[in-house]
Amino acid sequence: MIDVKSMKERKKLRLEILEELYNLHFFSPTQNNCLIVKSNELYGERNSEKHLAYHYLVTSGYIQIDISGDSSGVSITAKGIDYVESIYE
């Protein structure tokens, strides 16, 4: 049986990530419109809820992650922007 409460929490986590990236894309105080963090800080432990959320968002085409050394740059894609905006229309 599916744990509906956990499913809703996962969906909420993914939307929070997309909202943060959406805001960075349009309202970033610098010209760097992406989230830049250490890769291990971004995902947490492998197969954690956060790691799985980022994996889902990448494979769905909502975000893009560029890895350079031990840092990752995460940005929202056009598909991700459309998704966030559709939630609030």
Short mmCIF file of C-alpha atoms in Angstrom, two decimals:
data_model
loop_
_atom_site.label_atom_id
_atom_site.label_comp_id
_atom_site.label_asym_id
_atom_site.label_seq_id
_atom_site.Cartn_x
_atom_site.Cartn_y
_atom_site.Cartn_z
CA MET A 1 0.00 0.00 0.00
CA ILE A 2 1.22 3.50 -0.82
CA ASP A 3 2.03 5.80 2.09
CA VAL A 4 0.02 8.85 0.97
CA LYS A 5 1.46 11.13 3.66
CA SER A 6 5.03 10.39 2.54
CA MET A 7 4.04 10.85 -1.09
CA LYS A 8 2.63 14.31 -0.33
CA GLU A 9 5.79 15.24 1.58
CA ARG A 10 7.94 14.19 -1.40
CA LYS A 11 5.83 16.24 -3.77
CA LYS A 12 6.09 19.23 -1.43
CA LEU A 13 9.90 18.88 -1.25
CA ARG A 14 10.18 18.82 -5.05
CA LEU A 15 7.97 21.91 -5.37
CA GLU A 16 10.03 23.76 -2.73
CA ILE A 17 13.21 23.03 -4.71
CA LEU A 18 11.59 24.25 -7.93
CA GLU A 19 10.26 27.40 -6.25
CA GLU A 20 13.73 28.24 -4.91
CA LEU A 21 15.28 27.78 -8.35
CA TYR A 22 12.46 29.75 -10.00
CA ASN A 23 13.09 32.67 -7.67
CA LEU A 24 16.84 32.50 -8.29
CA HIS A 25 16.22 32.50 -12.04
CA PHE A 26 14.05 35.61 -12.02
CA PHE A 27 15.05 37.50 -8.89
CA SER A 28 18.72 36.67 -8.30
CA PRO A 29 20.66 39.62 -6.84
CA THR A 30 23.60 38.61 -9.04
CA GLN A 31 23.82 37.52 -12.67
CA ASN A 32 24.32 33.94 -11.51
CA ASN A 33 20.79 32.59 -11.88
CA CYS A 34 21.53 29.18 -10.40
CA LEU A 35 22.18 27.55 -7.07
CA ILE A 36 25.87 26.77 -6.54
CA VAL A 37 26.75 24.45 -3.67
CA LYS A 38 29.08 21.63 -2.76
CA SER A 39 27.70 18.47 -4.36
CA ASN A 40 27.57 16.54 -1.08
CA GLU A 41 25.65 19.39 0.58
CA LEU A 42 23.15 19.54 -2.25
CA TYR A 43 21.98 15.96 -2.16
CA GLY A 44 22.73 14.78 1.34
CA GLU A 45 23.16 11.03 1.58
CA ARG A 46 22.62 8.83 -1.44
CA ASN A 47 18.98 7.73 -1.75
CA SER A 48 17.85 10.22 0.89
CA GLU A 49 14.55 11.98 0.19
CA LYS A 50 16.47 15.07 -0.95
CA HIS A 51 18.71 13.06 -3.28
CA LEU A 52 15.70 11.28 -4.77
CA ALA A 53 13.90 14.62 -5.23
CA TYR A 54 16.81 16.07 -7.22
CA HIS A 55 17.06 12.86 -9.24
CA TYR A 56 13.36 13.03 -10.10
CA LEU A 57 13.57 16.70 -11.10
CA VAL A 58 16.56 16.07 -13.37
CA THR A 59 15.10 13.02 -15.05
CA SER A 60 11.79 14.83 -15.55
CA GLY A 61 13.56 17.72 -17.26
CA TYR A 62 12.57 20.33 -14.67
CA ILE A 63 16.12 21.16 -13.57
CA GLN A 64 19.66 20.87 -14.85
CA ILE A 65 22.71 20.12 -12.73
CA ASP A 66 26.22 20.97 -13.91
CA ILE A 67 29.01 19.45 -11.84
CA SER A 68 32.45 21.04 -11.73
CA GLY A 69 34.87 19.42 -9.32
CA ASP A 70 33.18 19.17 -5.95
CA SER A 71 30.60 21.88 -6.72
CA SER A 72 27.28 21.70 -8.49
CA GLY A 73 25.34 24.41 -10.27
CA VAL A 74 21.60 23.77 -10.30
CA SER A 75 19.26 25.73 -12.55
CA ILE A 76 15.62 25.50 -13.52
CA THR A 77 14.75 24.64 -17.11
CA ALA A 78 12.00 26.14 -19.27
CA LYS A 79 9.91 23.05 -18.51
CA GLY A 80 10.45 23.63 -14.77
CA ILE A 81 9.44 27.29 -15.09
CA ASP A 82 6.26 26.29 -16.93
CA TYR A 83 5.47 23.73 -14.24
CA VAL A 84 5.87 26.21 -11.36
CA GLU A 85 3.79 28.81 -13.14
CA SER A 86 1.05 26.28 -13.90
CA ILE A 87 0.75 25.51 -10.18
CA TYR A 88 -0.13 29.15 -9.46
CA GLU A 89 -2.35 29.92 -12.47
#
